[in-house]
Amino acid sequence: MTSCRTAGASANWPRLAGAVAGVVAALALSFAGASAHAAPSPAAAKAAAKVAELSAEDKACLECHARPAQPKMLASGEKLSLAVAPKAFAQSVHGGEGCEACHSGLEEGHDKQPRKIASRRALALEMKDQCADCHKKAVKQYDDSVHSALVRTGSDKAPLCSDCHNPHTATSLKDQAEASSEPVVCQKCHEGVSKAFAQSVHGSTGDEALACKDCHRTHNVKAAAFADNMRKECLSCHKETAATHAEWLPNADRHLEAISCPACHTPDATRRVNLRLYEGAAPHQSTDKVGVPKFVKLANWANGNGTGGLDARALWSMLQEFNQNGSAGKMVLRGRLEVQTGEQAHQLAAKALAIKDCDTCHRQGATSFQAVTVSMAGPDGRPLRHEASKGVLTSVESIGSIGGFYAIGSTRIKLLDVLLVMVLAAGIALPGAHLTMKLLSRRQRAKAAAAQQGESSGSK
Ligand code: HEC
Ligand code: HEC
Ligand code: HEC
Ligand code: HEC
Ligand code: HEC
Ligand code: HEC
Ligand code: HEC
Ligand code: HEC
Ligand code: HEC
């Protein structure tokens, strides 16, 4: 710490001392119990009793911290209020633990030897480690989250423990309506998504509404677009999905894999095809740290100075380059039809509005297939995206790179159209139509099945 700061803070101290005398008197009253007052409400009496139960050490801390005169100025220019409310603290889950349980590092006389704190964030970051002593499970889950990964890579926006829990006032969650308080916690930082969710089929049902954690978890929040993280959550509640969709959708399993649920259940969304890089037959997208810079480099290189995004040839050479040096497994691209924004992913509507019309997708020039991205999962699982030209879905050169998706919106759509006409004409008699389809597109099906197997074996 600099002598200049020390001098400044010490100069504040005499003024603080004056205030302290008053606070001591006030605290003395509450320590003595509520008897000095006429007829305290039962709640006030309970709070006072809790304050009285605090240890002598805690009371000593609170003599200064119950009502400090000045906030502390931090190096960042922020003001840190030094106030800790005795009643709220005494009644909190941590009242019985004592200040020292978390602030063991503080030296006596710290008021006169102020230490340098860079920012509120730096303090919160430093204090987070204290929680692990008593909350191993929560800390372990949190350390495994995308939020924690973001913190580790330097984000100053991702939440730390004290962004969601006030350590001095936290009360037992069992006493709170946790379902209603939790979206508020998340909403602070995810406003757009939270608003969209509140209007959705899951968010607009009052007391029955789902909470963010029902799909994302609370502490071990994972990257939402990674592999089939979210689909697994949907299916954990909607167990009949495969069966109910198969009643009207041919090859429902394939559709449910190749299309994200919101792509059909947010009817007004703008959709795109996302070609995701996977490592060989592995069920997971690659999050290999070496692969990421390579992806960025290759994508930029393959794109040349082009402005329309990666074209089919560039995509092909990128894959070649990736697979050149015999990385652990061959990198492959798998297509997924998805919505374009996080807000849209949360606007799920009632089933009657969902997209059922085959034509929405199986039509030359279908709007859903006009936007294409290529993506790779970054180190924290969130996707790194690169634009691709929509031509990659129709170019013959893409057959090898993107398999099934090549068929959609391409010249091969003609074949699919024929199949569709047969399916539709066959009406209820789907099995017959399926057989014909099988014969006609055997090769394609074999490929799709192989990909499907790889993916579903990992989702178990
Ligand atoms: C359960 C752990 C825990 C306990 C117990 C605890 N604190 Fe804290 N305290 C923290 C954390 C974490 C922070 C950092 C808060 C943040 O990130 O804003 C903090 C911050 C503070 C600050 C800086 C100002 C502020 O509010 O951020 C003061 C002053 C403080 N504590 C005093 C006390 C006193 C006095 C007690 C006992 C009456 C106490 N603390 C008990 C965890 C605790
Ligand atoms: C004599 C009054 C006084 C007492 C007693 C006191 N503090 Fe402080 N405390 C201060 C002042 C003044 C500051 C601001 C010092 C500075 O600028 O760094 C401070 C700062 C803090 C901070 C924030 C800065 C940091 O280094 O983290 C915490 C936390 C804190 N005190 C906790 C405690 C705890 C816990 C106790 C009891 C063990 C305690 N204090 C006792 C006056 C006091
Ligand atoms: C993004 C907000 C958020 C962050 C960050 C967060 N929590 Fe929580 N935590 C919650 C919510 C909300 C609950 C309520 C229970 C639930 O919804 O699962 C909770 C519950 C808890 C509980 C009680 C239930 C349980 O799971 O044990 C503890 C203890 C806890 N958190 C500690 C921590 C610690 C320690 C950290 C930092 C490592 C942390 N939390 C980080 C939001 C958060
Ligand atoms: C010295 C032990 C200790 C430390 C350190 C500690 N806690 Fe706690 N915490 C407890 C106890 C004891 C409870 C109450 C019993 C319980 O529910 O687990 C509690 C409860 C909680 C709860 C409410 C849990 C519930 O089930 O209602 C939250 C949230 C919480 N702590 C957050 C934190 C955070 C954040 C930190 C770090 C800043 C922290 N705690 C540090 C001991 C501690
Ligand atoms: C019914 C399940 C569900 C619930 C409940 C839910 N989400 Fe999501 N969330 C999703 C899906 C699905 C995605 C998109 C995943 C993908 O791209 O494949 C997503 C994506 C996200 C993303 C990433 C957005 C982006 O821009 O890519 C954030 C942030 C998020 N959710 C936060 C929240 C918050 C905050 C809440 C509570 C208000 C919430 N979610 C509730 C299913 C849910
Ligand atoms: C203090 C701010 C903050 C709070 C509180 C917070 N988050 Fe986040 N969260 C972030 C930031 C920053 C990111 C990085 C990506 C971004 O900017 O959306 C993120 C990322 C995410 C992601 C991954 C997004 C993706 O692209 O896959 C999900 C899912 C998510 N948060 C859900 C939640 C949920 C659920 C809660 C409440 C339990 C919550 N967040 C609370 C700041 C916060
Ligand atoms: C190809 C578009 C499409 C896809 C992809 C899709 N759905 Fe549906 N879904 C629909 C349609 C259309 C209905 C309404 C069917 C009807 O007429 O009853 C529906 C109905 C539902 C229903 C209402 C109950 C039922 O089963 O009939 C749920 C729940 C549901 N879908 C969940 C999901 C989940 C979870 C996913 C992702 C794993 C998903 N859907 C993927 C189009 C789709
Ligand atoms: C925690 C359980 C849970 C999760 C997870 C969940 N849902 Fe739901 N969902 C429900 C409940 C409850 C309802 C309302 C009752 C009903 O219609 O089944 C509902 C309703 C729906 C409906 C409207 C059905 C109708 O009858 O109109 C659709 C569509 C739907 N969910 C899709 C999804 C999708 C897509 C996901 C994943 C992104 C998902 N759900 C995740 C519990 C869940
Ligand atoms: C939201 C867009 C969408 C809708 C709606 C849709 N499909 Fe598809 N369909 C796809 C995609 C994407 C694929 C390619 C999957 C793959 O092979 O990777 C596909 C593949 C197919 C295939 C080839 C499956 C195979 O075995 O390879 C058939 C047949 C098909 N769809 C029929 C239909 C019929 C019939 C309907 C209406 C009842 C329909 N689809 C509705 C997007 C859609």
Coordinates of N, CA and C and ligand atoms in Angstrom, one line a residue, residues 248-251 254-255 257-260 263-264 271 273 334-337 355-362 368-369 402-408 416 419-420 423-424 430 434 437-438 441 444-445 448, ligand 9:
W248 N -46.3 -38.2 -36.5 CA -46.6 -37.5 -37.8 C -45.3 -37.1 -38.5
L249 N -44.1 -37.3 -37.9 CA -42.9 -37.0 -38.5 C -42.1 -38.2 -38.9
P250 N -41.8 -38.4 -40.2 CA -41.1 -39.6 -40.5 C -39.6 -39.5 -40.1
N251 N -39.1 -40.6 -39.7 CA -37.7 -40.6 -39.2 C -37.5 -39.5 -38.1
R254 N -34.1 -38.8 -36.3 CA -33.1 -38.1 -37.1 C -33.5 -36.6 -37.1
H255 N -34.8 -36.3 -37.2 CA -35.2 -34.9 -37.2 C -34.9 -34.3 -35.8
E257 N -32.6 -34.9 -33.8 CA -31.2 -34.7 -33.6 C -30.7 -33.6 -34.5
A258 N -31.2 -33.5 -35.7 CA -30.7 -32.5 -36.6 C -31.3 -31.1 -36.4
I259 N -32.4 -31.0 -35.6 CA -33.1 -29.8 -35.5 C -33.2 -29.5 -34.0
S260 N -32.8 -28.3 -33.5 CA -32.9 -28.0 -32.1 C -34.4 -27.8 -31.8
A263 N -36.1 -24.6 -32.7 CA -36.2 -24.3 -34.2 C -37.7 -24.6 -34.7
C264 N -38.3 -25.5 -34.1 CA -39.7 -25.8 -34.5 C -40.7 -25.2 -33.5
R271 N -34.2 -18.8 -38.4 CA -33.4 -20.0 -38.2 C -32.1 -20.0 -39.1
V273 N -28.7 -22.8 -40.4 CA -28.0 -24.1 -40.3 C -26.6 -23.8 -39.6
R334 N -21.2 -31.7 -38.4 CA -22.5 -32.2 -38.3 C -23.5 -31.0 -38.3
G335 N -24.5 -31.1 -39.1 CA -25.4 -29.9 -39.3 C -26.4 -29.9 -38.2
R336 N -26.8 -28.7 -37.8 CA -28.0 -28.6 -36.9 C -28.8 -27.4 -37.3
L337 N -30.1 -27.5 -37.4 CA -30.9 -26.4 -37.7 C -31.3 -25.8 -36.3
I355 N -44.0 -25.7 -35.7 CA -43.9 -25.9 -37.1 C -44.1 -27.4 -37.4
K356 N -45.1 -27.6 -38.3 CA -45.4 -29.0 -38.6 C -45.3 -29.2 -40.2
D357 N -45.4 -28.1 -40.8 CA -45.5 -28.1 -42.3 C -44.1 -28.5 -42.8
C358 N -44.1 -29.6 -43.5 CA -42.8 -30.1 -44.1 C -42.2 -29.1 -45.0
D359 N -43.0 -28.3 -45.7 CA -42.6 -27.3 -46.7 C -41.7 -26.2 -46.1
T360 N -41.9 -26.0 -44.8 CA -41.1 -24.9 -44.1 C -39.6 -25.2 -44.4
C361 N -39.3 -26.5 -44.4 CA -37.8 -26.8 -44.6 C -37.6 -27.5 -46.0
H362 N -38.5 -28.4 -46.4 CA -38.2 -29.2 -47.6 C -38.8 -28.5 -48.8
S368 N -35.1 -21.0 -43.9 CA -34.3 -21.6 -42.8 C -32.9 -22.0 -43.3
F369 N -32.7 -22.2 -44.6 CA -31.4 -22.7 -45.0 C -30.6 -21.6 -45.7
I402 N -20.5 -32.4 -45.3 CA -21.7 -32.2 -44.4 C -22.8 -33.2 -44.6
G403 N -22.6 -34.2 -45.3 CA -23.5 -35.3 -45.3 C -25.0 -34.9 -45.5
G404 N -25.8 -35.4 -44.6 CA -27.2 -35.2 -44.7 C -27.7 -33.8 -45.1
F405 N -27.1 -32.9 -44.5 CA -27.6 -31.5 -44.7 C -27.4 -31.0 -46.1
Y406 N -26.5 -31.7 -46.8 CA -26.3 -31.4 -48.2 C -27.6 -31.6 -49.0
A407 N -28.4 -32.5 -48.6 CA -29.6 -32.9 -49.3 C -30.6 -31.8 -49.3
I408 N -30.6 -31.0 -48.2 CA -31.7 -30.1 -48.0 C -31.4 -28.8 -48.8
L416 N -35.4 -35.6 -52.7 CA -36.2 -35.6 -51.4 C -37.6 -35.2 -51.7
L419 N -39.4 -38.2 -52.7 CA -39.7 -39.0 -51.5 C -40.8 -38.4 -50.7
L420 N -40.8 -37.1 -50.6 CA -41.8 -36.4 -49.8 C -43.2 -36.6 -50.3
V423 N -44.3 -39.9 -49.5 CA -44.6 -40.0 -48.0 C -46.0 -39.4 -47.8
L424 N -46.2 -38.2 -48.4 CA -47.4 -37.5 -48.2 C -48.6 -38.2 -48.8
L430 N -47.3 -44.9 -43.7 CA -45.9 -44.5 -43.7 C -44.9 -45.6 -43.8
H434 N -41.6 -45.5 -46.1 CA -40.3 -45.6 -45.5 C -39.4 -46.6 -46.2
M437 N -38.2 -45.2 -49.4 CA -37.2 -44.2 -49.1 C -35.9 -44.9 -48.7
K438 N -36.0 -46.0 -48.0 CA -34.8 -46.7 -47.6 C -34.0 -47.2 -48.8
S441 N -32.5 -44.1 -50.8 CA -31.4 -43.4 -50.2 C -30.6 -44.2 -49.2
Q444 N -27.2 -42.8 -48.1 CA -27.3 -41.6 -47.2 C -27.8 -42.0 -45.8
R445 N -28.7 -43.0 -45.8 CA -29.2 -43.4 -44.5 C -28.1 -44.1 -43.7
A448 N -26.0 -41.4 -42.2 CA -26.8 -40.7 -41.1 C -26.8 -41.6 -39.9
Ligands
HEC9 C1 -37.9 -27.5 -39.3 C2 -37.4 -28.1 -40.6 C3 -38.0 -29.4 -41.0 C4 -39.3 -29.8 -41.0 C5 -40.5 -29.0 -40.6 C6 -39.4 -31.1 -41.6 N1 -38.1 -31.5 -41.9 FE1 -37.6 -33.3 -42.7 N2 -35.6 -32.9 -42.5 C7 -35.1 -31.7 -42.0 C8 -33.7 -31.8 -41.9 C9 -32.7 -30.7 -41.4 C10 -33.3 -33.1 -42.4 C11 -31.9 -33.6 -42.6 C12 -31.4 -34.4 -41.5 C13 -30.1 -35.0 -41.8 O1 -30.1 -36.0 -42.5 O2 -29.1 -34.5 -41.4 C14 -34.6 -33.7 -42.8 C15 -34.6 -35.0 -43.3 C16 -35.8 -35.5 -43.8 C17 -35.9 -36.8 -44.5 C18 -34.7 -37.7 -44.8 C19 -34.5 -38.5 -43.6 C20 -33.5 -39.5 -43.8 O3 -33.8 -40.6 -43.5 O4 -32.3 -39.1 -44.1 C21 -37.2 -37.0 -44.8 C22 -37.8 -38.2 -45.6 C23 -38.0 -35.9 -44.3 N3 -37.1 -35.0 -43.7 C24 -39.3 -35.8 -44.3 C25 -40.1 -34.8 -43.7 C26 -41.5 -34.7 -43.6 C27 -42.5 -35.7 -44.3 C28 -41.8 -33.6 -42.9 C29 -43.2 -33.1 -42.5 C30 -44.1 -34.0 -41.9 C31 -40.6 -33.0 -42.5 N4 -39.6 -33.7 -43.0 C32 -40.5 -31.8 -41.8 C33 -35.8 -30.6 -41.7 C34 -37.2 -30.5 -41.5

